[in-house]
Structure formats: structure tokens, C-alpha cells
Coordinates of C-alpha atoms and ligand atoms in Angstrom, one line a residue:
X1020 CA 33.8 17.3 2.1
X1021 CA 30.6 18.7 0.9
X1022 CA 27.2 18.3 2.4
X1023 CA 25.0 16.2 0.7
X1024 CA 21.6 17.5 -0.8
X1025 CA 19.3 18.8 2.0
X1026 CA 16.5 16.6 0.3
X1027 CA 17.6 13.6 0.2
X1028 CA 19.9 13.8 3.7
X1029 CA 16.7 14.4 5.4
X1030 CA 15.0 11.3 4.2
X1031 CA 14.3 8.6 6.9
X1032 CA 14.8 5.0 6.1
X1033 CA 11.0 2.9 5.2
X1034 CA 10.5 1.2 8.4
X1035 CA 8.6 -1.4 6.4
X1036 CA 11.3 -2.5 4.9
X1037 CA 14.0 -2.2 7.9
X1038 CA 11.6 -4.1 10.1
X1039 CA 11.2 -6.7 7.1
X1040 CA 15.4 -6.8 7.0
X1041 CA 15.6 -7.5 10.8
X1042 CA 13.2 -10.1 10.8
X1043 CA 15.0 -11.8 8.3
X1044 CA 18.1 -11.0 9.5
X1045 CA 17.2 -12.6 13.0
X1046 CA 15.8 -15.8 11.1
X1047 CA 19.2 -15.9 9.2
X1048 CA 20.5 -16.5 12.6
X1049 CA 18.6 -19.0 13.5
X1050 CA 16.3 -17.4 15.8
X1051 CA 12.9 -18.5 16.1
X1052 CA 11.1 -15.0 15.2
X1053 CA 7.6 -14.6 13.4
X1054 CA 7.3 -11.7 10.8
X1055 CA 4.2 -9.8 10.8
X1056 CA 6.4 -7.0 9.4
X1057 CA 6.2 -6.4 5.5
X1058 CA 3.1 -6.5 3.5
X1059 CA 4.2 -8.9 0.9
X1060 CA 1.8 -12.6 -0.1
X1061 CA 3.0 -15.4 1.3
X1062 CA 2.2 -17.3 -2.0
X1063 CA 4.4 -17.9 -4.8
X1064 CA 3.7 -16.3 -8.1
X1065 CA 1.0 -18.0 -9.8
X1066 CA 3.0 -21.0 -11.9
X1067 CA 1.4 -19.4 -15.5
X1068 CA 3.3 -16.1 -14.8
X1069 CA 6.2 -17.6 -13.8
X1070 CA 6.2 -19.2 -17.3
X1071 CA 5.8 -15.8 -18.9
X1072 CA 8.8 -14.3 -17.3
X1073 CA 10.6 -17.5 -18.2
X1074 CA 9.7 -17.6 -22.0
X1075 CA 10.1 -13.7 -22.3
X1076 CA 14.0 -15.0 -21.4
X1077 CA 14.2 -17.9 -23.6
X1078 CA 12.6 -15.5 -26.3
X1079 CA 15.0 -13.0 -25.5
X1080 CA 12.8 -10.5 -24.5
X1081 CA 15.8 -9.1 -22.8
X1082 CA 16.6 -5.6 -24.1
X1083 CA 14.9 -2.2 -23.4
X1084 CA 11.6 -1.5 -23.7
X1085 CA 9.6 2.0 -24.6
X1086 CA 10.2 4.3 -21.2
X1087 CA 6.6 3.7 -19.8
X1088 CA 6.3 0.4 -20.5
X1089 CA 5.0 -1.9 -23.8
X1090 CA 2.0 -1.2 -25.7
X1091 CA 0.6 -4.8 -25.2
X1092 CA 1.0 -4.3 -21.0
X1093 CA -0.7 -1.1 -21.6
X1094 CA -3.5 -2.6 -23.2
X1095 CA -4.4 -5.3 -20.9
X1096 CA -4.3 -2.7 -18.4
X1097 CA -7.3 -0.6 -20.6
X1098 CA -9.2 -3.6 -20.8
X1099 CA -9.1 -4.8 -17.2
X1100 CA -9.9 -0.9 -16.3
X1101 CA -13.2 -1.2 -18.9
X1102 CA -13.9 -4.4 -17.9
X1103 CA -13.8 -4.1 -14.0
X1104 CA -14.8 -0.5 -13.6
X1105 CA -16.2 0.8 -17.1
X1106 CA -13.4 2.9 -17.1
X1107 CA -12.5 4.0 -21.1
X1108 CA -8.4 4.8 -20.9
X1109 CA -5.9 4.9 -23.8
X1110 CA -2.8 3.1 -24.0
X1111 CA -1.3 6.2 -24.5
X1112 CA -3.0 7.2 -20.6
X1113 CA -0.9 4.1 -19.0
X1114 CA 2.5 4.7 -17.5
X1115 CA 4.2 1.5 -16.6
X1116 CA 6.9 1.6 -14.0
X1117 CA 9.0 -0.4 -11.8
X1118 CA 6.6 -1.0 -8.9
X1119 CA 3.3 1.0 -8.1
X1120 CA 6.1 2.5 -5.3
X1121 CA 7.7 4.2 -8.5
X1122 CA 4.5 5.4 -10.0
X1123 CA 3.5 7.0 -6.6
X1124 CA 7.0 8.9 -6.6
X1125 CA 7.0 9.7 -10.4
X1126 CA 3.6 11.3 -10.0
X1127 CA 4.9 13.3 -7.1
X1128 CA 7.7 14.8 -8.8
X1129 CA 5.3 15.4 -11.7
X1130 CA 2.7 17.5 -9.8
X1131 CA 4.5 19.2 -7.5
X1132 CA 6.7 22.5 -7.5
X1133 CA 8.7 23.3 -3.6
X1134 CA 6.3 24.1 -1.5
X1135 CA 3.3 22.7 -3.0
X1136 CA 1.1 21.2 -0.2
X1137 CA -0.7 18.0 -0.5
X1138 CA -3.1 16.2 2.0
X1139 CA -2.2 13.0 3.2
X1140 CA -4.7 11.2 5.3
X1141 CA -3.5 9.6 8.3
X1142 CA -3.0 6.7 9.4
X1143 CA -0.7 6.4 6.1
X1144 CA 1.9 4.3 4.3
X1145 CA 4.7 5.7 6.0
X1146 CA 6.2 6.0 2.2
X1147 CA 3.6 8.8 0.9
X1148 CA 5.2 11.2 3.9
X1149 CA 9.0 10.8 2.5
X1150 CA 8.1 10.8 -1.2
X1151 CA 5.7 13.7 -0.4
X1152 CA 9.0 15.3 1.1
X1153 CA 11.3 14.0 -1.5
X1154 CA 9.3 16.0 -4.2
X1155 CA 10.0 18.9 -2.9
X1156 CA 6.3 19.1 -1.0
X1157 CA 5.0 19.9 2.0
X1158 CA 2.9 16.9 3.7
X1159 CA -0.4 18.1 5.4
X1160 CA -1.3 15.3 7.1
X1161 CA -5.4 14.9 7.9
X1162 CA -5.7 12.4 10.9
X1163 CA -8.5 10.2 11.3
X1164 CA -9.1 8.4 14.3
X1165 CA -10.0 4.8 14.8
X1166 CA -13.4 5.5 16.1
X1167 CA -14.2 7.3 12.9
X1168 CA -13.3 3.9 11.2
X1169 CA -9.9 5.3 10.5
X1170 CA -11.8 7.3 7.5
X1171 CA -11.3 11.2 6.7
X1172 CA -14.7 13.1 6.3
X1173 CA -15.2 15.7 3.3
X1174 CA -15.3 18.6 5.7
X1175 CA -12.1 17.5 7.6
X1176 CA -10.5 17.6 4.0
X1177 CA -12.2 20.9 2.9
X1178 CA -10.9 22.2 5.8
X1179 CA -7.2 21.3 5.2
X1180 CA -7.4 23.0 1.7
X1181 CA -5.7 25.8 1.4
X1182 CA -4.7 28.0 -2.1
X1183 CA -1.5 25.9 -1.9
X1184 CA -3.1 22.9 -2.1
X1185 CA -1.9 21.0 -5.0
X1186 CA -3.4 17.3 -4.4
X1187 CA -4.4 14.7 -2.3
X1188 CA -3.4 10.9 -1.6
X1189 CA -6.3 8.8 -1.5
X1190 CA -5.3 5.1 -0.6
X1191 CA -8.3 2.8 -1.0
X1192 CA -8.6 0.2 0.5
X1193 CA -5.5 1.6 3.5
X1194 CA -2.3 0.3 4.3
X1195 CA -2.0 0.7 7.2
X1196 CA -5.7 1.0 8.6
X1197 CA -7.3 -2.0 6.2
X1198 CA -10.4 0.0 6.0
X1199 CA -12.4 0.6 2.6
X1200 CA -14.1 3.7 1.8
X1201 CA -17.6 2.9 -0.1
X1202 CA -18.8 4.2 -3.3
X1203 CA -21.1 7.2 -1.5
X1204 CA -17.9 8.0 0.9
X1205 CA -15.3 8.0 -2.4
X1206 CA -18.3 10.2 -4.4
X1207 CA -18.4 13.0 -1.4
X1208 CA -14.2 13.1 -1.2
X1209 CA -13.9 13.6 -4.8
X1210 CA -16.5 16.4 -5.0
X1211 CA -14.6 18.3 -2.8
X1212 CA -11.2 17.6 -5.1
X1213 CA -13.3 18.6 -7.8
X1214 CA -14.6 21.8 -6.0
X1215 CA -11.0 23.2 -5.3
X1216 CA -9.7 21.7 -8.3
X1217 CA -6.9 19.2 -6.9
X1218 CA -5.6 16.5 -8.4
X1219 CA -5.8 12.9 -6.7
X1220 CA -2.9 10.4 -6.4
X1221 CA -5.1 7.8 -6.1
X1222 CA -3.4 4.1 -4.9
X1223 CA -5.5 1.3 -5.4
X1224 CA -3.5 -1.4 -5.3
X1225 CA -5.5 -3.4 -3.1
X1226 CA -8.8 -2.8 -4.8
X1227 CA -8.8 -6.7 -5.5
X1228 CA -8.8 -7.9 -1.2
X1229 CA -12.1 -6.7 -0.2
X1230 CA -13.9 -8.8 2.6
X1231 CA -17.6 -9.5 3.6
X1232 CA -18.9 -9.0 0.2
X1233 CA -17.9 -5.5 -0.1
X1234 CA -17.6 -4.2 -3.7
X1235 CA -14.6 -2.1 -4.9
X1236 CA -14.9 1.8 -6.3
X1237 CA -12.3 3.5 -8.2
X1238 CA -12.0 7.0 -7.3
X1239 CA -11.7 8.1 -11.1
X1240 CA -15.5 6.5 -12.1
X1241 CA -17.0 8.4 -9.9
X1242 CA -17.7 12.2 -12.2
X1243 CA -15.7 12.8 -15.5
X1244 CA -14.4 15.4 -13.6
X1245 CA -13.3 13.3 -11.1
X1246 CA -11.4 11.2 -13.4
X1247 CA -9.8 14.1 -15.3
X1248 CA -8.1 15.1 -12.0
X1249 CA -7.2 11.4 -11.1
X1250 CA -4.0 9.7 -11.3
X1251 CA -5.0 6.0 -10.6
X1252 CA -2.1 3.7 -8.9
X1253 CA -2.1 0.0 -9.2
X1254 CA -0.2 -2.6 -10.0
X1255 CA 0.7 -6.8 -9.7
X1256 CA 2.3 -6.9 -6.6
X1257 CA -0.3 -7.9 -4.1
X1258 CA -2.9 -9.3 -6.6
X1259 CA -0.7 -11.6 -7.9
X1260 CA 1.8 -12.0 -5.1
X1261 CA 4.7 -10.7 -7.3
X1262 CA 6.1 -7.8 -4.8
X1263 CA 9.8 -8.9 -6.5
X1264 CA 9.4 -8.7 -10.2
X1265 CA 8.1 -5.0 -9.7
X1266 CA 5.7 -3.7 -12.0
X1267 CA 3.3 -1.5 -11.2
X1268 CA 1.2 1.4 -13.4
X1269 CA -0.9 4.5 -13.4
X1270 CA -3.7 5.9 -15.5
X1271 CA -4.3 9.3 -15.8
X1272 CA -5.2 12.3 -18.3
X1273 CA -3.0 12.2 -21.2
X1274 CA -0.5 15.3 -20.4
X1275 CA 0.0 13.9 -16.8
X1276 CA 0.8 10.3 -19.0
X1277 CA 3.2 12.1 -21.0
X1278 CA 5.1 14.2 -18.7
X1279 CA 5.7 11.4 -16.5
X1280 CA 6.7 8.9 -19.6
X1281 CA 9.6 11.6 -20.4
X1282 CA 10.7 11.2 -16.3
X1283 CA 11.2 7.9 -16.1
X1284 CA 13.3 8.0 -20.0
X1285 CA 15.6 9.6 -17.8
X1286 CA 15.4 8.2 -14.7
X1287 CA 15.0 4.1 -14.9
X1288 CA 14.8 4.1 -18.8
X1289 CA 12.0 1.4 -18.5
X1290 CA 10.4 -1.5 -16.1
X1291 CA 12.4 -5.0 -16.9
X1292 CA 11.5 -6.5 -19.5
X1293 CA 10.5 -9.9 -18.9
X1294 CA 8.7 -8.6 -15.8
X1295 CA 6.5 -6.8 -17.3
X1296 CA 5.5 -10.1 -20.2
X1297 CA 5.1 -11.7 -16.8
X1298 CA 2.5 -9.0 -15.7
X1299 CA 1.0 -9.0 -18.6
X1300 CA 0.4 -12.6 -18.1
X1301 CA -0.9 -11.9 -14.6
X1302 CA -3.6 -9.4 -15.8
X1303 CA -4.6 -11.3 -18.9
X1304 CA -4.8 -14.6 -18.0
X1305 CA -6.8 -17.0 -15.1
X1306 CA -8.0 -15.0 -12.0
X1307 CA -9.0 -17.9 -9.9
X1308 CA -5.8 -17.2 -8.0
X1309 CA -6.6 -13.7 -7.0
X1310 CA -10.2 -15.2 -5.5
X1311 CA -8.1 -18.3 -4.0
X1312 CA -5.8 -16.1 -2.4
X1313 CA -8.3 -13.5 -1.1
X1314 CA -10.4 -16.0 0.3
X1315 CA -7.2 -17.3 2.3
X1316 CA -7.3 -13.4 3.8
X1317 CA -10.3 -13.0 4.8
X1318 CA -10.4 -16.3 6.2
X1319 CA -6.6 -14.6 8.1
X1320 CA -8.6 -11.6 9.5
X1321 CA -11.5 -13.6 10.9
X1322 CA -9.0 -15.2 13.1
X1323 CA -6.7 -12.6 14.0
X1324 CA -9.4 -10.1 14.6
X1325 CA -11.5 -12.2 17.0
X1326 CA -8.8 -13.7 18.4
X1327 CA -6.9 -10.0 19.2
X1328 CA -9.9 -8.6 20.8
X1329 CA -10.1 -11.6 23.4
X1330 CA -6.7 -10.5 24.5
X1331 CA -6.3 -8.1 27.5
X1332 CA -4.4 -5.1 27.1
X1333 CA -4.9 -4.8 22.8
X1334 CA -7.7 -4.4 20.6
X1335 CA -8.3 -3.9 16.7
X1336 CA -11.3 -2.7 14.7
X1337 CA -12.5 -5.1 12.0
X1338 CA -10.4 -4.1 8.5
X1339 CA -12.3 -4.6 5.3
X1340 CA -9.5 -5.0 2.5
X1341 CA -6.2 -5.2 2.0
X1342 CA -4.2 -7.4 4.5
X1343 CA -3.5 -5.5 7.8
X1344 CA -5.0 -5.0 11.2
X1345 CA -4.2 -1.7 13.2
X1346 CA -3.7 -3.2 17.0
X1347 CA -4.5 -0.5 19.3
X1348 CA -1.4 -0.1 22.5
X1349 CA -3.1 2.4 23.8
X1350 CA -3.7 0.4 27.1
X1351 CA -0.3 -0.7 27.1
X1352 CA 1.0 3.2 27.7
X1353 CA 2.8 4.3 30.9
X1354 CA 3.1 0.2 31.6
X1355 CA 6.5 -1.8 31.7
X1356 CA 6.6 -4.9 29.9
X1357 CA 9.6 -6.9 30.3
X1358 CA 11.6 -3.9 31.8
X1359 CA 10.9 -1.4 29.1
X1360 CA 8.5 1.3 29.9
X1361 CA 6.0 1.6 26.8
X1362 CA 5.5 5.2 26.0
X1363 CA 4.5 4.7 22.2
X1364 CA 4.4 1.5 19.2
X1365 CA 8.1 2.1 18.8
X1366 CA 9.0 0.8 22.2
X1367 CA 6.2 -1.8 22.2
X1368 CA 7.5 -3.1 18.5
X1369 CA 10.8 -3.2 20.1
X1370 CA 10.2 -5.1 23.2
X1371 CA 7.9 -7.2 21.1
X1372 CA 10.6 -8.4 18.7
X1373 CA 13.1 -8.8 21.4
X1374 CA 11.2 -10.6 24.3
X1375 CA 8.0 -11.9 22.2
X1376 CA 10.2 -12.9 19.2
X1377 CA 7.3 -11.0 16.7
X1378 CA 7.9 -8.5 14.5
X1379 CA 5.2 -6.3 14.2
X1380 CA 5.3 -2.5 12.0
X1381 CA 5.1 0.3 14.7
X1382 CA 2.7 3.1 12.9
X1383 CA 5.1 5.9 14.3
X1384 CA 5.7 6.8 11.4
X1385 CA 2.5 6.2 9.7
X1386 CA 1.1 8.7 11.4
X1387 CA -0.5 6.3 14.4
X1388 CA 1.7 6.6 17.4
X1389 CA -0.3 4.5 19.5
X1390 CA -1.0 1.7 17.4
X1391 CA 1.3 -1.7 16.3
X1392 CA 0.1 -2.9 12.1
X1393 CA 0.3 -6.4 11.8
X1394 CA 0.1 -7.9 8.3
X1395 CA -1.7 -11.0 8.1
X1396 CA -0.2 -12.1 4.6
X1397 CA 1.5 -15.1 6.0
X1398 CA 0.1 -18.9 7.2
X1399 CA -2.9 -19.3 9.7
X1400 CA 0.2 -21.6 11.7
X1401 CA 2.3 -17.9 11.9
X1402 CA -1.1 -16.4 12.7
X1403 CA -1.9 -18.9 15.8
X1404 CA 1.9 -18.9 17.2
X1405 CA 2.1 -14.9 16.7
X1406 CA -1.0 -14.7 18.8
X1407 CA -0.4 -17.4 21.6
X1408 CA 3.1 -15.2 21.9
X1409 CA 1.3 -12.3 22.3
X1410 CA -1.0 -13.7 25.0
X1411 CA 2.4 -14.9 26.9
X1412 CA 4.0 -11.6 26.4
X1413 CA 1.3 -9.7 27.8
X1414 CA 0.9 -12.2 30.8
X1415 CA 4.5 -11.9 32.0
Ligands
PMP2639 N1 1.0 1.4 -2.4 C1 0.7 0.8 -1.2 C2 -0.4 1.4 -0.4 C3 1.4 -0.3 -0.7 O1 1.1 -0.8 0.4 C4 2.5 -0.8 -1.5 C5 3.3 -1.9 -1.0 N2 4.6 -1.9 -1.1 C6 2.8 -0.1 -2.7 C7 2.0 1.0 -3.1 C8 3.9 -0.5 -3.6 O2 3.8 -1.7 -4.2 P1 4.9 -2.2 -5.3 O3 5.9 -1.1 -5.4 O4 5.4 -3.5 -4.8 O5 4.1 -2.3 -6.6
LIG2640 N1 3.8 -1.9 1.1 C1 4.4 -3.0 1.9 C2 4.3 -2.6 3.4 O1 3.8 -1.6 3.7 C3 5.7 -3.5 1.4 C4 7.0 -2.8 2.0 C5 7.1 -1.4 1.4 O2 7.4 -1.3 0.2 O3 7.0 -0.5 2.2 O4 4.8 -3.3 4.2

């Protein structure tokens, strides 16, 4: 037979989601197993956004829809964007798409020509790396370390720019790190992108799970110039706890709007219908939820943060958004623990799931050998038990 396209052969499964799989798999079975794994709400979809999707059905709003998405989606989006940020954007500047995954990869195989570098910031969402890959780039990966707050400088990023530079992925607030970059720290990163010129894939879909009073900054209302080089990434799925209807959208300059419109009319031919009347729902009607929900977080955190440093052996900085906490194994290494030696987060996460019955994300491939991401989107009861089984695991 044939070989199979280099590209795609060499693309490794999302441990996110095979983690996620397991887990479930293993509760299937009836084992008793705590997930700590996917960063997906716990709560339902708000009831009035259910009843969107629903009556987009009984309406029949069941056929195809315009490539990037309907015009009044696209709208709501402009609004919210003026509203929240001042941001002015154009319908025609929306791109709609099946999950703000989807708008990260479209934009990728917008920007990029083979070999076309583009700095990725580590700690990362283990996706950017593959999708970087699957575009035909080349990943340049800028770590920063936990005692830097997880948080790139400008000169570390000037540093990594080089005349093949073609963008950068900014993820504010981080998946996996939790950590928020403030409005003087997002103002000195964008200069730079300005200075060379390089565009910004910029994923904010957790701008809405901020914690201790800390106030969101979109990277694209910082400098016109800023903005013109933006491609902003949001979406519904973890404001509204709707990771399964998947919608999710960009905003950028018009041409980048346009070019990635035409992609997806050949490659998904649009976001489903009724899910995207359903997100319209979401992003045009109550918001009490979003504040009900992120309260629940940060109330999550506080736990789960205090409660992880009290335990010998682990430790976590304080995240400010999103809903994850980096657990540092880095006193665990060169240890055995239930039989297995620990040389890295793989082996912990392993040992973990199979003698601890948790199921944490190792940040192997995130860019974080040496640290175990637990997302705290699930009940303060999972929260407790993950943590007393921790304690015992550690003990033994
Ligand atoms: N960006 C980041 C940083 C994420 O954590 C996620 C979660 N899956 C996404 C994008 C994609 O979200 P979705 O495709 O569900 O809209
Ligand atoms: N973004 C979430 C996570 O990091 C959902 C799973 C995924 O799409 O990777 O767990």
C-alpha cells in the first residue's frame, strides 16, 4: 500500500481528549475514578439556550447556513466585542466555525506557508503544537517557567523572532498554566508583534473566568496596529458550558475574514445550524449564568490551591483565570510510587490513574514535563475526594 501523507501520519493523538476517553471509559466499567482530565463545565447549558437549539429544530432551521456562519451570530458577536472591549468589528470581520478549536486551525492554515515559523509560548495547549505542525509550520516554542508566573517577557519573545517569523499564539488567560497576562504585560507583547510585524493568533476564550477581581484585556484593543495584526479566538464553549454544540469564532482584518470564510466553504461548508441560533442565544441573552458559574470557580481554586500546597511532595502557584492548576512533580522525580519509578508527569499521571483512581492531564506534551494540570471544572465533592486520594497516594 501507499504511505499515508507525512503530515498528517506524524500527528500525535490530543492527550486531552484520550485522557478524557479513559476516564470515561474506566467509569463505563464501573470503576470508581475521578476526572480532572478535560477542561469542559460541569454545568448543563444554560436552560434558555437549550431552548434556542430546540426551537431553531422545530422551526426548521435545519439546512446550510452561509460558510462562516449567519449574519445575525455575527452581529451579536460585534456588539458583545463593542460592548465589552470597545472594540468596532464588522460582520463581515466575524468567521464562525465549528468550535474555537476550528478557528485556531483555519487561521493556521490561513497564515502559514511550509516552513513558516511561529512562537508558541510554553506551557501550551498541547493542540497549538500539532495544528502549528499540521499547517505546514514550524513550532518555536518560548518556555516560561513557573517562577516567572508561567508568563513570556517581551525580550524572551524578541529574541525568538527571527525573518521567518510569521506569528505568534497568545492564549490569555492559559490553558494549561491558568495565569492572566494584565493590560501593561499584553501592551509590551504586542509592541514587539507590531515592531516585527507578526500577526497574533490570539485565543481568548476564557476571557470571561478571571479571579480576585482581575479585569480582562483583549490583545486587539491595545494599538490599532495591534488590532490590525490580530486574529481574536473565542467562542461559547466554556462561557456558557456548551463544549458539545461547538461553535466558536474569530475576528480579524477583513482579508484574513475572507480568506478563511472561502476555507471552511470547502472544508466543513458551515457550523450546524441550530447550534449556532443556540449561541446566538448564549451571547445575546441573560449573563447571570456566566457570573454564577465563575463564582463556582473561583470558589474551586481557593480550595484546590490551598489545599495542594498543604500536601507534601506537590505544590501549585495561584492561577488567575480559566479553570486549571499546574501541580508541580518536580519533588516526586527519581521517587517510586507504588512500584513505578517517576521520571516525568507521564509516569506520575499513569500511576495516578491506576493506583490513585484520578485522572489528571500530564503537561508532557504541553510543553511542562514536570508538571500534572488538573482542571477544576467539576463539583467541590470531586475536588475534596480527588485531593484526600492524592494525600493517600502520596502517603503509601
Ligand atoms: N482554546 C483553548 C485554549 C482551549 O482550552 C479550548 C478547549 N477545548 C479551545 C480553544 C477550543 O474550544 P472549543 O473548540 O470547544 O470551542
Ligand atoms: N480544551 C480542553 C482541554 O484542554 C478540552 C479538550 C480539548 O479539546 O483539548 O482539556
Amino acid at each position: 500500500m501507499k504511505e499515508l501523507s507525512h503530515i498528517a501520519s506524524a500527528v500525535q493523538a490530543s492527550t486531552t481528549l484520550a485522557i478524557d476517553a479513559m476516564y470515561k471509559q474506566m467509569k463505563a466499567d464501573g470503576i470508581d475514578v475521578i476526572g480532572f482530565g478535560a477542561g469542559e463545565p460541569d454545568f448543563n447549558t444554560p436552560d434558555h439556550i437549550k431552548q434556542a437549539g430546540i426551537q431553531a429544530i422545530e422551526d426548521n432551521f435545519t439546512k446550510y447556513t452561509p460558510a462562516s456562519g449567519i449574519l445575525p451570530l455575527k452581529e451579536a458577536v460585534c456588539r458583545r466585542f463593542q460592548k465589552d472591549f470597545g472594540l468596532e468589528y464588522k460582520p463581515s470581520q466575524v468567521v464562525v466555525a465549528s468550535g474555537a478549536k476550528h478557528n485556531v486551525y483555519v487561521a493556521l492554515q490561513v497564515l502559514l506557508n511550509p516552513g513558516d515559523e511561529v512562537i508558541l509560548p510554553a506551557p501550551y495547549w498541547v493542540s497549538y503544537y500539532e495544528m502549528i505542525k499540521m499547517a505546514g509550520g514550524v513550532p518555536v516554542v518560548v518556555t516560561a517557567t513557573e517562577d516567572a508566573g508561567f508568563k513570556i517577557t517581551p525580550s524572551q519573545l524578541e529574541a525568538a523572532i527571527t525573518p521567518k517569523t510569521k506569528c505568534m499564539i497568545f492564549n490569555n488567560p492559559s490553558n494549561p498554566t491558568g495565569m492572566v497576562y494584565g493590560e501593561e504585560e499584553v501592551r509590551a507583547i504586542a509592541q514587539v508583534c507590531v515592531d516585527h510585524e507578526i500577526y497574533v493568533i490570539a485565543d481568548e476564550i476564557y476571557d470571561c473566568l478571571l479571579y480576585d477581581g482581575l479585569k480582562f484585556t483583549s490583545f486587539a484593543s491595545v494599538s490599532p496596529e495591534a488590532k490590525e495584526l490580530t486574529i481574536i479566538i473565542n467562542g461559547v464553549s466554556k462561557t456558557y458550558a456548551m463544549t458539545g454544540w461547538r461553535v466558536g469564532y474569530s475576528l480579524s482584518n477583513e482579508k484574513l475574514a475572507k480568506v478563511m470564510g472561502n476555507y471552511l466553504s470547502h472544508s466543513t461548508g458551515a457550523p450546524a445550524s441550530m447550534s449556532q441560533k443556540a449561541a446566538l442565544a448564549s451571547i445575546d441573552g441573560p449573563q447571570e449564568t456566566v457570573e454564577t458559574m465563575r463564582q463556582a470557580f473561583e470558589e474551586r481554586r481557593n480550595y484546590l490551591v490551598e489545599r495542594m500546597n498543604t500536601i507534601p511532595g506537590v505544590s501549585c502557584i495561584k492561577p488567575e483565570g480559566a479553570f486549571y492548576v499546574m501541580m508541580s512533580i518536580e519533588q516526586l522525580v527519581g521517587k517510586t510510587l507504588h512500584g513505578m519509578e517517576i521520571h516525568d508527569a507521564d509516569d506520575f499521571a499513569s500511576a495516578f490513574l491506576k493506583y490513585g483512581l484520578v485522572a489528571t492531564v500530564p503537561c508532557t506534551g504541553f510543553g511542562a514535563p514536570l508538571f500534572v494540570r488538573w482542571s477544576y471544572a467539576t463539583s467541590m465533592d470531586n475536588i475534596k475526594e480527588g485531593l484526600d486520594r492524592l494525600e493517600r497516594f502520596l502517603a503509601e
